Short mmCIF file of C-alpha atoms in Angstrom, two decimals:
data_model
loop_
_atom_site.label_atom_id
_atom_site.label_comp_id
_atom_site.label_asym_id
_atom_site.label_seq_id
_atom_site.Cartn_x
_atom_site.Cartn_y
_atom_site.Cartn_z
CA MET A 122 31.34 64.80 41.07
CA LYS A 123 34.59 64.25 39.25
CA LEU A 124 36.03 61.00 37.97
CA TYR A 125 39.78 60.47 37.79
CA ILE A 126 40.37 57.80 35.17
CA ASP A 127 42.71 56.51 32.51
CA ALA A 128 41.64 56.37 28.85
CA GLY A 129 43.80 53.38 27.92
CA ARG A 130 43.26 49.63 28.02
CA ALA A 131 43.87 49.01 31.73
CA PRO A 132 41.08 46.75 33.01
CA ASN A 133 39.69 48.73 35.95
CA PRO A 134 39.24 52.10 34.24
CA ARG A 135 37.64 50.28 31.31
CA ARG A 136 35.17 48.52 33.61
CA VAL A 137 33.90 51.86 34.88
CA ARG A 138 33.79 53.42 31.40
CA ILE A 139 31.66 50.52 30.11
CA PHE A 140 29.44 50.70 33.20
CA LEU A 141 28.80 54.42 32.66
CA ALA A 142 28.09 53.85 28.96
CA GLU A 143 25.54 51.12 29.82
CA LYS A 144 23.85 53.57 32.19
CA GLY A 145 23.99 56.42 29.67
CA VAL A 146 25.62 58.55 32.36
CA THR A 147 28.31 61.18 31.78
CA ILE A 148 30.51 62.43 34.63
CA PRO A 149 33.14 65.18 34.37
CA THR A 150 36.47 63.38 34.14
CA GLU A 151 40.11 64.18 34.59
CA ALA A 152 42.56 61.96 32.73
CA VAL A 153 45.34 60.35 34.78
CA ASP A 154 47.81 58.65 32.48
CA LEU A 155 48.80 55.23 33.85
CA GLY A 156 51.41 54.80 31.13
CA ALA A 157 53.17 57.99 32.29
CA MET A 158 52.89 56.76 35.94
CA ALA A 159 50.73 59.83 36.71
CA HIS A 160 48.81 57.70 39.26
CA ARG A 161 51.92 57.79 41.45
CA SER A 162 52.24 61.60 41.40
CA ALA A 163 51.92 63.55 44.65
CA ALA A 164 48.80 65.24 43.30
CA TYR A 165 46.96 62.00 42.62
CA SER A 166 48.29 60.27 45.75
CA ALA A 167 46.59 63.02 47.77
CA ILE A 168 43.29 61.90 46.23
CA ASN A 169 43.88 58.14 46.43
CA PRO A 170 46.83 57.14 48.62
CA MET A 171 46.54 53.59 47.22
CA GLN A 172 47.61 55.11 43.87
CA ARG A 173 45.03 53.16 41.90
CA LEU A 174 42.60 54.25 39.22
CA PRO A 175 39.81 55.15 38.90
CA ALA A 176 38.64 57.35 41.79
CA LEU A 177 35.39 59.28 42.10
CA VAL A 178 35.38 62.51 44.12
CA LEU A 179 31.95 63.59 45.38
CA ASP A 180 30.91 67.23 45.77
CA ASP A 181 31.48 67.02 49.55
CA GLY A 182 35.07 65.86 48.95
CA THR A 183 34.45 62.17 49.73
CA VAL A 184 36.73 59.97 47.64
CA ILE A 185 35.38 56.63 46.41
CA ALA A 186 38.05 54.37 44.94
CA GLU A 187 37.70 50.79 43.61
CA SER A 188 35.86 50.20 40.33
CA ILE A 189 33.11 48.12 41.90
CA ALA A 190 32.49 50.64 44.69
CA ILE A 191 32.25 53.44 42.10
CA SER A 192 29.91 51.34 39.97
CA ARG A 193 27.66 50.58 42.96
CA TYR A 194 27.48 54.28 43.77
CA ILE A 195 26.45 55.07 40.17
CA GLU A 196 23.86 52.27 40.34
CA ALA A 197 22.35 53.82 43.49
CA LEU A 198 21.99 57.18 41.70
CA HIS A 199 20.85 55.65 38.39
CA PRO A 200 19.09 52.32 39.11
CA ALA A 201 18.10 51.55 35.49
CA PRO A 202 19.16 49.27 33.94
CA PRO A 203 20.02 47.27 37.08
CA LEU A 204 23.57 45.97 36.51
CA PHE A 205 23.91 44.62 40.08
CA GLY A 206 20.53 42.87 39.95
CA GLU A 207 17.21 43.27 41.73
CA GLY A 208 16.09 41.47 44.88
CA ALA A 209 18.19 39.49 47.35
CA ARG A 210 18.56 36.32 45.28
CA GLU A 211 19.60 37.91 41.98
CA GLN A 212 21.87 40.41 43.71
CA ALA A 213 23.64 37.59 45.56
CA LEU A 214 24.10 35.57 42.37
CA LEU A 215 25.54 38.58 40.52
CA GLU A 216 27.89 39.26 43.40
CA MET A 217 29.00 35.62 43.35
CA TRP A 218 29.69 35.66 39.62
CA GLN A 219 31.31 39.10 39.66
CA ARG A 220 33.72 37.83 42.31
CA ARG A 221 34.36 34.49 40.61
CA VAL A 222 35.21 36.26 37.36
CA GLU A 223 37.30 38.88 39.12
CA PHE A 224 39.37 36.45 41.22
CA HIS A 225 39.68 33.48 38.89
CA LEU A 226 39.89 35.25 35.53
CA LEU A 227 40.68 38.98 35.68
CA THR A 228 43.18 38.63 38.52
CA CYS A 229 44.88 35.63 36.90
CA VAL A 230 45.13 37.34 33.50
CA SER A 231 46.53 40.42 35.24
CA GLN A 232 49.13 38.32 37.05
CA VAL A 233 50.27 36.82 33.73
CA PHE A 234 50.56 40.31 32.24
CA ARG A 235 52.22 41.93 35.26
CA HIS A 236 54.77 39.18 35.88
CA LEU A 237 55.66 38.21 32.30
CA HIS A 238 55.37 41.37 30.18
CA PRO A 239 58.63 43.35 29.86
CA ALA A 240 56.67 46.64 29.88
CA MET A 241 55.61 45.95 33.48
CA ALA A 242 59.13 45.62 34.91
CA ALA A 243 59.02 49.11 36.45
CA MET A 244 55.52 48.74 37.89
CA GLU A 245 55.53 45.15 39.21
CA VAL A 246 58.53 44.79 41.51
CA PRO A 247 59.69 42.08 41.68
CA GLN A 248 58.39 40.33 38.59
CA VAL A 249 58.17 36.63 39.48
CA VAL A 250 58.22 34.65 36.25
CA ALA A 251 57.18 31.37 37.91
CA TRP A 252 54.10 33.06 39.35
CA GLY A 253 53.14 34.51 35.98
CA GLU A 254 53.46 31.05 34.44
CA ALA A 255 51.46 29.43 37.28
CA ASN A 256 48.50 31.63 36.39
CA LYS A 257 48.29 30.54 32.75
CA PRO A 258 46.58 27.17 33.41
CA ARG A 259 44.24 28.86 35.91
CA VAL A 260 43.00 31.17 33.17
CA GLN A 261 42.36 28.20 30.88
CA ASP A 262 40.62 26.20 33.63
CA PHE A 263 38.25 29.05 34.44
CA LEU A 264 37.47 29.72 30.77
CA THR A 265 36.55 26.06 30.32
CA PHE A 266 34.30 26.21 33.40
CA LEU A 267 32.67 29.43 32.17
CA ASP A 268 32.12 27.94 28.71
CA GLY A 269 30.15 25.10 30.31
CA GLU A 270 28.04 27.57 32.29
CA LEU A 271 27.33 29.69 29.19
CA LYS A 272 25.91 26.66 27.39
CA GLY A 273 22.77 27.04 29.46
CA ARG A 274 22.26 30.79 29.65
CA ALA A 275 22.73 34.07 27.80
CA TYR A 276 25.02 35.91 30.21
CA VAL A 277 27.60 35.12 32.87
CA ALA A 278 25.25 35.35 35.85
CA GLY A 279 21.85 34.67 34.27
CA PRO A 280 19.40 35.80 31.61
CA ARG A 281 20.44 39.45 31.59
CA PHE A 282 23.59 41.50 31.10
CA SER A 283 25.27 42.53 34.37
CA ILE A 284 28.39 43.74 36.10
CA ALA A 285 29.71 40.16 35.89
CA ASP A 286 29.69 40.40 32.07
CA ILE A 287 31.56 43.70 32.21
CA THR A 288 34.31 42.18 34.35
CA ALA A 289 34.42 39.10 32.12
CA VAL A 290 34.68 40.93 28.78
CA VAL A 291 37.35 43.27 30.16
CA ALA A 292 39.31 40.28 31.47
CA ILE A 293 39.08 38.35 28.20
CA ASP A 294 40.07 41.37 26.10
CA PHE A 295 43.03 41.90 28.45
CA MET A 296 44.25 38.41 27.49
CA LYS A 297 45.60 39.94 24.27
CA PRO A 298 48.32 42.12 25.86
CA ALA A 299 48.93 39.20 28.26
CA LYS A 300 49.61 37.05 25.17
CA LEU A 301 46.89 34.52 26.01
CA ALA A 302 44.25 33.11 23.66
CA VAL A 303 40.71 31.78 24.06
CA PRO A 304 40.66 28.20 22.70
CA GLU A 305 38.57 27.76 19.53
CA ALA A 306 36.74 24.83 21.15
CA LEU A 307 35.02 27.05 23.73
CA ILE A 308 32.09 27.84 21.45
CA ASN A 309 29.67 29.03 24.12
CA LEU A 310 32.20 31.48 25.47
CA ARG A 311 32.97 32.72 21.95
CA ARG A 312 29.26 33.18 21.16
CA TRP A 313 28.85 35.19 24.39
CA HIS A 314 32.01 37.23 23.71
CA GLY A 315 30.84 38.12 20.21
CA GLU A 316 27.45 39.29 21.46
CA VAL A 317 28.83 41.30 24.38
CA SER A 318 31.57 42.87 22.24
CA ALA A 319 28.88 44.16 19.84
CA ARG A 320 27.14 46.17 22.57
CA PRO A 321 27.72 49.90 21.99
CA SER A 322 29.09 50.33 25.55
CA VAL A 323 31.78 47.70 25.02
CA ALA A 324 32.50 48.53 21.38
CA THR A 325 33.05 52.25 22.06
CA GLN A 326 35.02 51.84 25.31
CA LYS A 327 38.16 50.12 24.13
CA MET B 202 18.58 27.15 53.68
CA LYS B 203 21.72 25.20 54.44
CA LEU B 204 25.25 26.50 54.87
CA TYR B 205 28.23 24.35 53.92
CA ILE B 206 31.15 25.63 55.94
CA ASP B 207 34.40 24.73 57.63
CA ALA B 208 34.81 25.14 61.40
CA GLY B 209 38.56 25.79 61.34
CA ARG B 210 40.65 28.91 60.98
CA ALA B 211 40.43 29.38 57.20
CA PRO B 212 39.65 33.05 56.53
CA ASN B 213 36.53 32.86 54.36
CA PRO B 214 34.45 30.48 56.49
CA ARG B 215 35.41 32.57 59.54
CA ARG B 216 34.23 35.77 57.85
CA VAL B 217 30.77 34.29 57.38
CA ARG B 218 30.65 32.83 60.90
CA ILE B 219 31.48 36.23 62.41
CA PHE B 220 28.94 37.93 60.12
CA LEU B 221 26.17 35.56 61.24
CA ALA B 222 27.13 36.04 64.91
CA GLU B 223 26.95 39.83 64.50
CA LYS B 224 23.48 39.43 63.01
CA GLY B 225 22.40 36.95 65.67
CA VAL B 226 21.31 34.60 62.89
CA THR B 227 21.58 30.81 62.98
CA ILE B 228 21.46 28.74 59.79
CA PRO B 229 21.51 24.93 59.61
CA THR B 230 25.06 24.01 58.66
CA GLU B 231 26.91 21.04 57.28
CA ALA B 232 30.60 20.84 58.09
CA VAL B 233 32.99 20.39 55.17
CA ASP B 234 36.50 19.74 56.46
CA LEU B 235 39.06 21.75 54.48
CA GLY B 236 41.92 20.00 56.30
CA ALA B 237 40.68 16.63 55.03
CA MET B 238 40.26 18.12 51.50
CA ALA B 239 36.51 17.39 51.73
CA HIS B 240 35.87 20.52 49.61
CA ARG B 241 37.33 18.63 46.66
CA SER B 242 35.02 15.61 47.04
CA ALA B 243 32.56 14.74 44.28
CA ALA B 244 29.65 15.43 46.64
CA TYR B 245 30.77 18.98 47.45
CA SER B 246 31.94 19.71 43.89
CA ALA B 247 28.37 19.05 42.75
CA ILE B 248 27.29 21.91 45.04
CA ASN B 249 30.14 24.30 44.26
CA PRO B 250 32.21 23.32 41.22
CA MET B 251 34.79 25.96 42.23
CA GLN B 252 35.47 23.74 45.29
CA ARG B 253 35.54 26.70 47.65
CA LEU B 254 33.93 27.22 51.03
CA PRO B 255 31.49 28.38 52.24
CA ALA B 256 28.39 27.87 50.07
CA LEU B 257 24.78 28.66 50.93
CA VAL B 258 22.03 26.51 49.37
CA LEU B 259 18.59 28.13 49.29
CA ASP B 260 15.34 26.19 49.62
CA ASP B 261 14.80 26.40 45.84
CA GLY B 262 18.21 24.80 45.24
CA THR B 263 20.03 28.01 44.27
CA VAL B 264 23.66 27.88 45.35
CA ILE B 265 25.32 31.09 46.52
CA ALA B 266 29.08 30.82 46.90
CA GLU B 267 31.59 33.51 47.86
CA SER B 268 31.66 34.82 51.44
CA ILE B 269 30.72 38.35 50.50
CA ALA B 270 27.80 37.23 48.31
CA ILE B 271 26.51 35.04 51.16
CA SER B 272 26.91 37.91 53.61
CA ARG B 273 25.02 40.31 51.34
CA TYR B 274 22.18 37.79 51.03
CA ILE B 275 21.98 37.50 54.84
CA GLU B 276 22.03 41.31 55.09
CA ALA B 277 19.05 41.52 52.71
CA LEU B 278 17.07 39.08 54.89
CA HIS B 279 18.25 40.60 58.20
CA PRO B 280 19.06 44.30 57.64
CA ALA B 281 19.91 45.14 61.28
CA PRO B 282 22.60 45.91 62.20
CA PRO B 283 23.65 47.17 58.73
CA LEU B 284 27.11 45.71 58.11
CA PHE B 285 27.23 46.87 54.46
CA GLY B 286 26.10 50.40 55.37
CA GLU B 287 23.05 52.52 54.65
CA GLY B 288 22.60 54.94 51.77
CA ALA B 289 24.65 55.28 48.60
CA ARG B 290 27.61 57.13 50.12
CA GLU B 291 28.21 54.90 53.14
CA GLN B 292 27.61 51.74 51.12
CA ALA B 293 30.19 52.83 48.54
CA LEU B 294 32.76 53.67 51.22
CA LEU B 295 32.25 50.28 52.91
CA GLU B 296 32.61 48.54 49.56
CA MET B 297 35.81 50.46 48.89
CA TRP B 298 37.33 49.55 52.25
CA GLN B 299 36.13 45.96 52.13
CA ARG B 300 37.87 45.59 48.79
CA ARG B 301 41.03 47.42 49.82
CA VAL B 302 41.38 45.18 52.89
CA GLU B 303 40.55 42.06 50.92
CA PHE B 304 42.98 42.70 48.05
CA HIS B 305 45.85 44.42 49.84
CA LEU B 306 45.78 42.60 53.17
CA LEU B 307 43.78 39.35 53.23
CA THR B 308 44.93 38.25 49.78
CA CYS B 309 48.57 39.14 50.48
CA VAL B 310 48.57 37.33 53.85
CA SER B 311 46.98 34.32 52.15
CA GLN B 312 49.64 34.33 49.44
CA VAL B 313 52.39 34.31 52.09
CA PHE B 314 50.68 31.37 53.83
CA ARG B 315 49.88 29.42 50.68
CA HIS B 316 53.28 29.81 49.03
CA LEU B 317 55.56 29.50 52.07
CA HIS B 318 53.86 27.13 54.52
CA PRO B 319 54.87 23.46 54.12
CA ALA B 320 51.32 22.35 55.03
CA MET B 321 50.02 23.99 51.82
CA ALA B 322 52.25 22.03 49.42
CA ALA B 323 49.41 19.70 48.37
CA MET B 324 46.85 22.49 47.97
CA GLU B 325 48.87 25.28 46.32
CA VAL B 326 50.51 23.81 43.23
CA PRO B 327 53.08 25.04 42.43
CA GLN B 328 54.22 26.84 45.55
CA VAL B 329 56.28 29.81 44.35
CA VAL B 330 58.56 30.87 47.18
CA ALA B 331 59.58 34.15 45.53
CA TRP B 332 55.90 35.13 45.23
CA GLY B 333 55.24 34.34 48.89
CA GLU B 334 58.21 36.49 49.85
CA ALA B 335 57.12 39.33 47.53
CA ASN B 336 53.86 39.61 49.48
CA LYS B 337 55.49 40.13 52.89
CA PRO B 338 56.37 43.82 52.37
CA ARG B 339 52.92 44.41 50.83
CA VAL B 340 51.32 43.25 54.07
CA GLN B 341 53.51 45.60 56.10
CA ASP B 342 52.85 48.54 53.75
CA PHE B 343 49.09 48.12 53.98
CA LEU B 344 49.16 47.72 57.76
CA THR B 345 51.09 50.99 58.04
CA PHE B 346 48.57 52.72 55.77
CA LEU B 347 45.65 51.31 57.77
CA ASP B 348 47.25 52.39 61.04
CA GLY B 349 47.34 55.96 59.78
CA GLU B 350 43.67 55.79 58.77
CA LEU B 351 42.65 54.36 62.16
CA LYS B 352 44.21 57.33 63.92
CA GLY B 353 41.21 59.37 62.91
CA ARG B 354 38.32 56.96 63.30
CA ALA B 355 36.96 54.05 65.30
CA TYR B 356 36.62 51.44 62.55
CA VAL B 357 38.18 50.60 59.19
CA ALA B 358 35.56 52.33 57.06
CA GLY B 359 34.13 54.90 59.45
CA PRO B 360 32.44 55.43 62.81
CA ARG B 361 30.73 52.04 62.96
CA PHE B 362 31.68 48.38 62.74
CA SER B 363 31.20 46.87 59.26
CA ILE B 364 32.04 44.08 56.87
CA ALA B 365 35.41 45.82 56.29
CA ASP B 366 36.32 45.23 59.96
CA ILE B 367 35.36 41.57 59.67
CA THR B 368 37.65 41.09 56.67
CA ALA B 369 40.44 43.02 58.43
CA VAL B 370 40.34 41.13 61.72
CA VAL B 371 40.22 37.78 59.92
CA ALA B 372 43.19 38.82 57.76
CA ILE B 373 45.24 40.03 60.72
CA ASP B 374 44.52 36.91 62.79
CA PHE B 375 45.52 34.82 59.78
CA MET B 376 48.96 36.45 59.92
CA LYS B 377 49.81 34.06 62.79
CA PRO B 378 49.75 30.83 60.75
CA ALA B 379 51.43 32.83 57.96
CA LYS B 380 54.21 33.62 60.45
CA LEU B 381 53.80 37.39 60.14
CA ALA B 382 53.58 39.91 62.97
CA VAL B 383 51.93 43.30 63.45
CA PRO B 384 54.68 45.82 64.34
CA GLU B 385 54.45 47.18 67.91
CA ALA B 386 54.67 50.74 66.57
CA LEU B 387 51.26 50.54 64.85
CA ILE B 388 49.39 51.66 67.96
CA ASN B 389 46.16 52.70 66.24
CA LEU B 390 45.88 49.36 64.51
CA ARG B 391 46.59 47.54 67.77
CA ARG B 392 43.95 49.59 69.63
CA TRP B 393 41.41 48.74 66.92
CA HIS B 394 42.40 45.06 66.88
CA GLY B 395 42.02 44.79 70.66
CA GLU B 396 38.55 46.33 70.57
CA VAL B 397 37.32 44.28 67.62
CA SER B 398 38.76 41.04 69.07
CA ALA B 399 36.74 41.61 72.25
CA ARG B 400 33.43 41.60 70.38
CA PRO B 401 31.49 38.41 71.20
CA SER B 402 31.14 37.59 67.47
CA VAL B 403 34.90 37.66 66.90
CA ALA B 404 35.89 36.16 70.26
CA THR B 405 33.59 33.14 69.86
CA GLN B 406 34.27 32.49 66.17
CA LYS B 407 37.92 31.52 66.17
#
């Protein structure tokens, strides 16, 4: 197995790096520098024609792209600790929360960053300023909703840490380059963020 | 169990209806009319505060929202036929393709519809015309990519029908209200679409 991944702060590579650290799993990696647009090179496009990172190449040559697909594959090989849950009910709830956080937080933060940050002008064509702006209140609305949910439980999807927390912490940390802030009033969210940020997996995988 | 769902052409309810038909599973349902904005009522918001359809309520009161989370739960209860795959490798490949189709086709088609169709003015606020337009070439690019992939295999993710095909056929059929067309030249895609559209599950769940 070989993992093609970026070492920087891009959300999807970071999700997989945190996931691997939680599992205590090390995979041979090859760095592909997003900042240098190396993901659009002919060499990497031959591996993943979608030109996205990360990608996992199995020993038989099979290429698995998409952070969540890679994470599920790792979970199948290394079930403990279960970051996608155990049993039909918990697995469905984790999937629901992973998707909610991905679509209504990570995606919205990414849209703000991609459409409003000058550094993204070459990568996001065209940048649509009105669309970047339209995502700002969506981020705030979801954070408020999540704060209410976190009043009653330890983690995003329930009593234990999961893939939904990984997506959420990566999304919230990505608010900084997107020039967005978590309101002080969201005390449950801030308690959760402090605890999750202190985990070795999250603290070491910046 | 009770499934709250819309009977119309909205993509996510249709995904779950096709999935259930493929499984041969019937669940008691309660219609929530998206066209009448019933998903934003106080009654439905108490079930799913995200105000999205569908939602599955278990006998213990647990609410599972998100089409893919609901489908995974059904798959756990009714494993045959396996629409999320079997074994780590196939399951990861299906997840990858499901996500590629969802993010680079279904989402893009939906953005065209939501930001350019006059009927969506009350639901998508603000409509950003430039963002709707920016998604049109993305749809065409992904369709061309998918056509090339379908040259070598029967279905989106491999030799058998899966959740990735359900997402793809729903996305492509949703191009009609979005006023988009599949180019005649994409013959592999058109062959696949004809075959998948003839399946009883897809043909009956419009």
